[in-house]
Amino acid sequence: MKRLTAIALCGALVASFAGCSGADTTWIAKYGDTKLPAGVYIATMMDVYSEAKYRVPDQKGDLLSQQIDEVNADEWICNETMNRVKEHIAIDQLFDEMGLSFTEEQQKQIDDSFTYQWGMLQKIYELNGVGETSLKLNLENNAKVNVLFQAIYGKDGTKAVSDEELLDKIEQDYAKTQYILLSKVDNTGTALPEDKLATVKELAESYLARAQAGEKILDLILEEEKRTAENPDDVHSHEDETIHDALVSKENSNFPKEFVEAIFQKELNEPFLVETEEYLFVATRLSVRDEKMLESLRNTALLSLKSEEFQKDLEDRANSLENVTINEGAVNRYTPKKIRLG
């Protein structure tokens, strides 16, 4: 989420910033009572440098001799790093303005993340001039993004999204189903001979007709489980009617595309049959408008609805910061050419 469009060349300052080119390069920015360590800038540049490797045409070639988005790679890295530092500042300021703080659990997650990252990458961080304090500040800033998002759009947020709107989005993007799966191939993946395939198709049509006549799909699923079980008496009952519920995502699903396309065209509780290259599905679409689905997919739906708006707000804040001093000396000293990642 913390990604902004590059708007300034390396070392250049936008109008709302003051520049400082003193000899002290231990800090990158000053705002209010905060002096942001240069290590935050370096650690951010390390992340950007790593990402840049995958954005150049020749990923095995010299990174800094190539271009990204028609900009020299070293310049692009500087631009992106400064943008993210500006966003870091905007996030810090908004977090304080809203009077937010971390819960004990959130702070523990930050501390655990720091312990892991520092334990794994301490030598690389220190080689590049990043200390423990700078890494902690970056991790805390990343965590503030999630806290801010929830404080604005979550339950009781300043721009809270209603449960009804969330359920509308969930219903648009997800379908719940119960289905019988019949295979058109054997255990080796070989297509069934014509006579056996015809029998399977007849069975699927029979299940569909019975479901359309009003029999519960769960009862038909149980019947099919007993039919294919080595010991039918061992097949479980369906006291929990949700045990065979499956969730289908419109955009990112493990179900065959034919099934995904079909289910989103069906009315609720309408039995249907879908044939793919290897399977036959006899299924029905169930409602996702319930408390369990809402709580399970609340954050996913919220992000889908509001992440762009939230990012745009952060971008606007980062691009209109006031009373911030950028240390030009630090910017000029810590360049992509000095980054060492291994």
Short mmCIF file of C-alpha atoms in Angstrom, two decimals:
data_model
loop_
_atom_site.label_atom_id
_atom_site.label_comp_id
_atom_site.label_asym_id
_atom_site.label_seq_id
_atom_site.Cartn_x
_atom_site.Cartn_y
_atom_site.Cartn_z
CA MET A 1 0.00 0.00 0.00
CA LYS A 2 2.91 2.34 0.66
CA ARG A 3 3.74 3.10 -2.97
CA LEU A 4 3.66 6.57 -4.55
CA THR A 5 4.42 7.80 -8.03
CA ALA A 6 7.92 9.26 -8.41
CA ILE A 7 7.74 13.05 -8.62
CA ALA A 8 11.18 14.39 -7.77
CA LEU A 9 14.67 13.77 -9.03
CA CYS A 10 17.30 12.48 -6.64
CA GLY A 11 18.33 15.32 -4.37
CA ALA A 12 15.67 17.72 -5.66
CA LEU A 13 13.12 19.20 -3.26
CA VAL A 14 9.48 20.09 -3.82
CA ALA A 15 8.32 23.56 -2.94
CA SER A 16 6.86 22.66 0.44
CA PHE A 17 10.22 21.35 1.64
CA ALA A 18 13.19 23.21 3.02
CA GLY A 19 16.65 21.97 2.15
CA CYS A 20 19.62 21.56 4.42
CA SER A 21 23.10 20.69 3.20
CA GLY A 22 25.07 20.69 6.44
CA ALA A 23 27.83 18.20 7.22
CA ASP A 24 25.69 16.14 9.62
CA THR A 25 24.32 13.28 7.54
CA THR A 26 22.98 11.15 10.39
CA TRP A 27 19.42 12.29 9.67
CA ILE A 28 17.29 12.51 6.55
CA ALA A 29 14.36 14.70 7.60
CA LYS A 30 13.15 16.96 10.41
CA TYR A 31 9.49 17.68 11.16
CA GLY A 32 8.03 18.89 14.43
CA ASP A 33 10.05 17.36 17.23
CA THR A 34 11.12 14.45 15.05
CA LYS A 35 14.51 13.97 13.44
CA LEU A 36 14.23 10.95 11.16
CA PRO A 37 17.49 8.94 11.07
CA ALA A 38 19.31 8.55 7.78
CA GLY A 39 19.09 4.81 8.37
CA VAL A 40 15.38 4.99 7.56
CA TYR A 41 16.27 6.44 4.16
CA ILE A 42 18.96 3.80 3.58
CA ALA A 43 16.75 0.89 4.65
CA THR A 44 14.02 2.19 2.36
CA MET A 45 16.52 2.49 -0.49
CA MET A 46 17.58 -1.12 0.12
CA ASP A 47 13.96 -2.23 -0.34
CA VAL A 48 13.54 -0.12 -3.47
CA TYR A 49 16.85 -1.37 -4.86
CA SER A 50 15.69 -4.98 -4.40
CA GLU A 51 12.42 -4.23 -6.19
CA ALA A 52 14.22 -2.44 -9.00
CA LYS A 53 16.10 -5.62 -9.89
CA TYR A 54 12.83 -7.12 -11.11
CA ARG A 55 11.78 -4.07 -13.11
CA VAL A 56 14.69 -3.79 -15.52
CA PRO A 57 14.79 -5.59 -18.89
CA ASP A 58 17.93 -7.59 -18.07
CA GLN A 59 17.52 -8.90 -14.52
CA LYS A 60 20.93 -10.58 -14.63
CA GLY A 61 22.73 -7.51 -15.95
CA ASP A 62 24.05 -4.43 -14.18
CA LEU A 63 21.03 -2.80 -12.55
CA LEU A 64 22.25 0.79 -12.46
CA SER A 65 23.20 0.86 -16.14
CA GLN A 66 19.58 0.17 -17.16
CA GLN A 67 16.31 2.10 -17.17
CA ILE A 68 12.97 1.70 -15.41
CA ASP A 69 9.94 3.40 -16.93
CA GLU A 70 12.29 5.29 -19.26
CA VAL A 71 14.26 6.70 -16.31
CA ASN A 72 17.81 5.73 -15.39
CA ALA A 73 17.63 3.06 -12.69
CA ASP A 74 19.72 4.97 -10.14
CA GLU A 75 17.51 8.03 -10.60
CA TRP A 76 14.35 5.92 -10.34
CA ILE A 77 15.59 4.36 -7.09
CA CYS A 78 16.34 7.78 -5.60
CA ASN A 79 12.95 9.12 -6.65
CA GLU A 80 11.05 6.17 -5.25
CA THR A 81 13.04 6.17 -2.02
CA MET A 82 12.34 9.84 -1.37
CA ASN A 83 8.66 9.35 -2.19
CA ARG A 84 8.44 6.59 0.39
CA VAL A 85 10.23 8.67 2.99
CA LYS A 86 7.72 11.44 2.38
CA GLU A 87 4.92 8.93 2.79
CA HIS A 88 6.58 7.70 5.99
CA ILE A 89 6.37 11.25 7.33
CA ALA A 90 2.75 11.68 6.20
CA ILE A 91 1.79 8.44 7.94
CA ASP A 92 3.55 9.45 11.16
CA GLN A 93 1.82 12.81 11.19
CA LEU A 94 -1.66 11.43 10.46
CA PHE A 95 -1.21 8.71 13.08
CA ASP A 96 -0.42 11.37 15.68
CA GLU A 97 -3.19 13.71 14.48
CA MET A 98 -5.74 10.97 14.99
CA GLY A 99 -4.39 10.16 18.45
CA LEU A 100 -3.74 6.53 17.58
CA SER A 101 -1.49 4.04 19.34
CA PHE A 102 -0.59 0.37 19.09
CA THR A 103 -2.28 -2.28 21.18
CA GLU A 104 -0.06 -4.64 23.15
CA GLU A 105 -0.68 -7.33 20.53
CA GLN A 106 0.24 -5.01 17.66
CA GLN A 107 3.41 -3.87 19.45
CA LYS A 108 4.36 -7.50 20.04
CA GLN A 109 3.95 -8.24 16.34
CA ILE A 110 6.23 -5.31 15.50
CA ASP A 111 8.80 -6.44 18.07
CA ASP A 112 8.67 -10.01 16.79
CA SER A 113 9.09 -8.83 13.22
CA PHE A 114 12.08 -6.72 14.23
CA THR A 115 13.70 -9.61 16.10
CA TYR A 116 13.29 -11.86 13.08
CA GLN A 117 14.52 -9.38 10.47
CA TRP A 118 17.42 -8.12 12.53
CA GLY A 119 18.44 -11.67 13.36
CA MET A 120 18.39 -12.66 9.71
CA LEU A 121 19.84 -9.51 8.12
CA GLN A 122 21.86 -7.70 10.79
CA LYS A 123 25.14 -7.94 8.87
CA ILE A 124 23.61 -6.58 5.67
CA TYR A 125 21.84 -3.75 7.47
CA GLU A 126 25.00 -2.75 9.32
CA LEU A 127 27.07 -3.02 6.14
CA ASN A 128 24.80 -0.38 4.61
CA GLY A 129 24.67 1.82 7.71
CA VAL A 130 21.24 0.86 9.06
CA GLY A 131 20.94 0.48 12.82
CA GLU A 132 18.32 -1.11 15.04
CA THR A 133 16.45 2.16 15.63
CA SER A 134 15.97 2.82 11.92
CA LEU A 135 14.68 -0.67 11.22
CA LYS A 136 12.24 -0.42 14.13
CA LEU A 137 10.98 2.95 12.86
CA ASN A 138 10.31 1.49 9.42
CA LEU A 139 8.49 -1.52 10.83
CA GLU A 140 6.40 0.68 13.11
CA ASN A 141 5.54 2.93 10.19
CA ASN A 142 4.42 -0.06 8.13
CA ALA A 143 2.19 -1.16 11.01
CA LYS A 144 0.72 2.33 11.32
CA VAL A 145 -0.67 2.03 7.80
CA ASN A 146 -2.95 -0.84 8.83
CA VAL A 147 -4.00 0.87 12.04
CA LEU A 148 -4.82 4.07 10.15
CA PHE A 149 -6.81 2.21 7.51
CA GLN A 150 -8.96 0.52 10.14
CA ALA A 151 -9.33 3.75 12.14
CA ILE A 152 -10.71 5.45 9.05
CA TYR A 153 -12.74 2.76 7.28
CA GLY A 154 -13.18 -0.02 9.85
CA LYS A 155 -15.84 -0.43 12.51
CA ASP A 156 -16.44 2.90 14.28
CA GLY A 157 -13.96 4.56 11.90
CA THR A 158 -14.16 8.19 10.85
CA LYS A 159 -15.42 7.03 7.44
CA ALA A 160 -16.71 3.62 8.49
CA VAL A 161 -18.00 1.36 5.72
CA SER A 162 -21.35 -0.18 6.60
CA ASP A 163 -21.83 -3.91 6.94
CA GLU A 164 -24.41 -3.74 4.15
CA GLU A 165 -21.91 -2.23 1.74
CA LEU A 166 -19.33 -4.83 2.71
CA LEU A 167 -21.83 -7.65 2.15
CA ASP A 168 -22.67 -6.19 -1.26
CA LYS A 169 -18.99 -6.32 -2.19
CA ILE A 170 -18.59 -9.85 -0.83
CA GLU A 171 -21.62 -10.98 -2.83
CA GLN A 172 -20.15 -9.38 -5.94
CA ASP A 173 -16.77 -11.08 -5.57
CA TYR A 174 -17.57 -14.41 -3.88
CA ALA A 175 -20.07 -17.24 -4.13
CA LYS A 176 -20.70 -19.99 -1.61
CA THR A 177 -21.51 -23.42 -2.95
CA GLN A 178 -22.17 -27.05 -2.12
CA TYR A 179 -21.46 -29.50 -4.90
CA ILE A 180 -21.13 -33.12 -5.99
CA LEU A 181 -17.96 -33.83 -7.96
CA LEU A 182 -17.94 -36.67 -10.48
CA SER A 183 -14.74 -37.52 -12.33
CA LYS A 184 -14.43 -38.16 -16.06
CA VAL A 185 -10.96 -39.66 -15.58
CA ASP A 186 -9.63 -42.59 -13.59
CA ASN A 187 -7.05 -42.52 -10.77
CA THR A 188 -4.21 -42.26 -13.29
CA GLY A 189 -5.75 -39.27 -15.06
CA THR A 190 -6.76 -41.32 -18.08
CA ALA A 191 -10.11 -40.53 -19.67
CA LEU A 192 -12.86 -43.02 -18.86
CA PRO A 193 -13.99 -45.31 -21.67
CA GLU A 194 -17.20 -44.25 -23.40
CA ASP A 195 -19.48 -46.67 -21.58
CA LYS A 196 -18.25 -45.63 -18.12
CA LEU A 197 -18.32 -41.97 -19.06
CA ALA A 198 -21.93 -42.32 -20.17
CA THR A 199 -22.79 -43.88 -16.80
CA VAL A 200 -21.14 -40.98 -14.94
CA LYS A 201 -23.02 -38.42 -17.04
CA GLU A 202 -26.31 -40.21 -16.42
CA LEU A 203 -25.59 -40.13 -12.69
CA ALA A 204 -24.85 -36.40 -12.83
CA GLU A 205 -28.09 -35.73 -14.72
CA SER A 206 -29.97 -37.81 -12.17
CA TYR A 207 -28.52 -35.83 -9.25
CA LEU A 208 -29.38 -32.57 -11.01
CA ALA A 209 -32.96 -33.63 -11.67
CA ARG A 210 -33.44 -34.70 -8.07
CA ALA A 211 -31.99 -31.43 -6.77
CA GLN A 212 -34.25 -29.48 -9.10
CA ALA A 213 -37.17 -31.50 -7.77
CA GLY A 214 -36.42 -30.29 -4.26
CA GLU A 215 -34.06 -32.83 -2.69
CA LYS A 216 -31.37 -31.22 -0.54
CA ILE A 217 -27.94 -31.09 -2.15
CA LEU A 218 -26.42 -32.22 1.15
CA ASP A 219 -28.43 -35.43 1.05
CA LEU A 220 -27.24 -36.06 -2.48
CA ILE A 221 -23.63 -35.37 -1.46
CA LEU A 222 -23.99 -37.94 1.33
CA GLU A 223 -25.44 -40.46 -1.12
CA GLU A 224 -22.50 -39.96 -3.48
CA GLU A 225 -19.99 -40.30 -0.63
CA LYS A 226 -21.54 -43.61 0.38
CA ARG A 227 -21.59 -44.79 -3.23
CA THR A 228 -17.86 -44.25 -3.65
CA ALA A 229 -16.72 -45.21 -0.13
CA GLU A 230 -14.96 -48.49 0.59
CA ASN A 231 -17.11 -48.80 3.71
CA PRO A 232 -20.35 -46.81 3.33
CA ASP A 233 -21.16 -47.24 7.03
CA ASP A 234 -18.13 -45.13 7.91
CA VAL A 235 -19.37 -42.10 5.96
CA HIS A 236 -20.19 -39.21 8.29
CA SER A 237 -23.64 -37.75 8.65
CA HIS A 238 -24.37 -34.10 7.90
CA GLU A 239 -25.40 -32.78 11.29
CA ASP A 240 -23.34 -29.69 10.48
CA GLU A 241 -24.99 -28.41 7.33
CA THR A 242 -22.05 -26.14 6.51
CA ILE A 243 -19.48 -28.95 6.42
CA HIS A 244 -19.50 -29.05 2.62
CA ASP A 245 -19.63 -25.30 2.08
CA ALA A 246 -16.98 -24.04 -0.35
CA LEU A 247 -16.13 -20.46 -1.25
CA VAL A 248 -15.58 -19.47 -4.86
CA SER A 249 -13.69 -16.27 -5.70
CA LYS A 250 -14.55 -14.59 -8.98
CA GLU A 251 -10.99 -13.38 -9.56
CA ASN A 252 -8.76 -15.90 -7.82
CA SER A 253 -10.20 -19.39 -7.58
CA ASN A 254 -8.93 -22.96 -7.61
CA PHE A 255 -12.17 -24.04 -9.27
CA PRO A 256 -12.20 -24.52 -13.06
CA LYS A 257 -13.06 -21.37 -14.96
CA GLU A 258 -16.18 -23.01 -16.39
CA PHE A 259 -17.51 -23.54 -12.87
CA VAL A 260 -16.60 -20.01 -11.74
CA GLU A 261 -18.30 -18.43 -14.75
CA ALA A 262 -21.41 -20.56 -14.27
CA ILE A 263 -21.96 -20.02 -10.56
CA PHE A 264 -21.86 -16.23 -10.79
CA GLN A 265 -24.64 -16.39 -13.36
CA LYS A 266 -26.93 -18.50 -11.16
CA GLU A 267 -29.63 -17.45 -8.76
CA LEU A 268 -29.38 -18.52 -5.12
CA ASN A 269 -30.38 -22.15 -4.42
CA GLU A 270 -30.65 -22.91 -8.14
CA PRO A 271 -29.18 -26.39 -8.88
CA PHE A 272 -26.97 -26.53 -11.97
CA LEU A 273 -24.61 -28.84 -13.82
CA VAL A 274 -21.20 -27.84 -15.15
CA GLU A 275 -18.98 -30.07 -17.27
CA THR A 276 -15.24 -29.46 -17.60
CA GLU A 277 -12.53 -31.45 -19.31
CA GLU A 278 -12.08 -33.75 -16.31
CA TYR A 279 -15.11 -33.30 -14.05
CA LEU A 280 -18.85 -32.92 -13.74
CA PHE A 281 -20.16 -30.61 -11.01
CA VAL A 282 -23.69 -30.77 -9.70
CA ALA A 283 -23.96 -27.72 -7.48
CA THR A 284 -26.03 -24.97 -6.01
CA ARG A 285 -25.16 -21.38 -5.11
CA LEU A 286 -25.73 -20.35 -1.50
CA SER A 287 -25.94 -16.91 0.06
CA VAL A 288 -22.82 -15.24 1.44
CA ARG A 289 -24.84 -12.62 3.30
CA ASP A 290 -24.33 -13.93 6.82
CA GLU A 291 -22.31 -12.97 9.88
CA LYS A 292 -19.74 -15.72 9.41
CA MET A 293 -18.92 -14.64 5.86
CA LEU A 294 -18.90 -10.98 6.86
CA GLU A 295 -16.35 -11.49 9.60
CA SER A 296 -14.27 -13.85 7.49
CA LEU A 297 -14.06 -11.50 4.51
CA ARG A 298 -14.52 -8.11 6.18
CA ASN A 299 -10.93 -6.93 5.73
CA THR A 300 -10.69 -8.32 2.20
CA ALA A 301 -13.84 -6.49 1.14
CA LEU A 302 -12.76 -3.33 2.95
CA LEU A 303 -9.42 -3.28 1.16
CA SER A 304 -11.09 -3.91 -2.16
CA LEU A 305 -13.48 -1.02 -1.62
CA LYS A 306 -11.22 1.57 -0.03
CA SER A 307 -7.52 0.86 -0.60
CA GLU A 308 -7.28 3.11 -3.67
CA GLU A 309 -9.00 5.98 -1.89
CA PHE A 310 -6.75 5.52 1.13
CA GLN A 311 -3.61 5.39 -1.01
CA LYS A 312 -4.68 8.53 -2.87
CA ASP A 313 -5.15 10.34 0.44
CA LEU A 314 -1.67 9.29 1.61
CA GLU A 315 -0.25 10.40 -1.73
CA ASP A 316 -1.90 13.80 -1.44
CA ARG A 317 -0.60 14.21 2.11
CA ALA A 318 2.91 13.15 1.13
CA ASN A 319 2.93 15.63 -1.74
CA SER A 320 1.73 18.56 0.37
CA LEU A 321 3.87 18.21 3.50
CA GLU A 322 4.77 21.47 5.21
CA ASN A 323 7.46 22.43 7.70
CA VAL A 324 9.65 19.49 6.74
CA THR A 325 13.39 19.87 6.28
CA ILE A 326 15.18 17.38 4.03
CA ASN A 327 18.90 16.86 4.59
CA GLU A 328 20.38 17.28 1.11
CA GLY A 329 23.76 16.22 2.41
CA ALA A 330 22.37 12.83 3.45
CA VAL A 331 20.52 12.46 0.14
CA ASN A 332 23.72 13.14 -1.78
CA ARG A 333 25.79 10.86 0.42
CA TYR A 334 23.59 7.76 0.46
CA THR A 335 23.19 6.75 -3.18
CA PRO A 336 22.14 3.53 -4.96
CA LYS A 337 25.74 2.92 -6.00
CA LYS A 338 26.64 2.38 -2.32
CA ILE A 339 23.91 -0.18 -1.62
CA ARG A 340 25.24 -3.65 -0.81
CA LEU A 341 22.76 -6.51 -0.60
CA GLY A 342 25.07 -9.46 -0.45
#
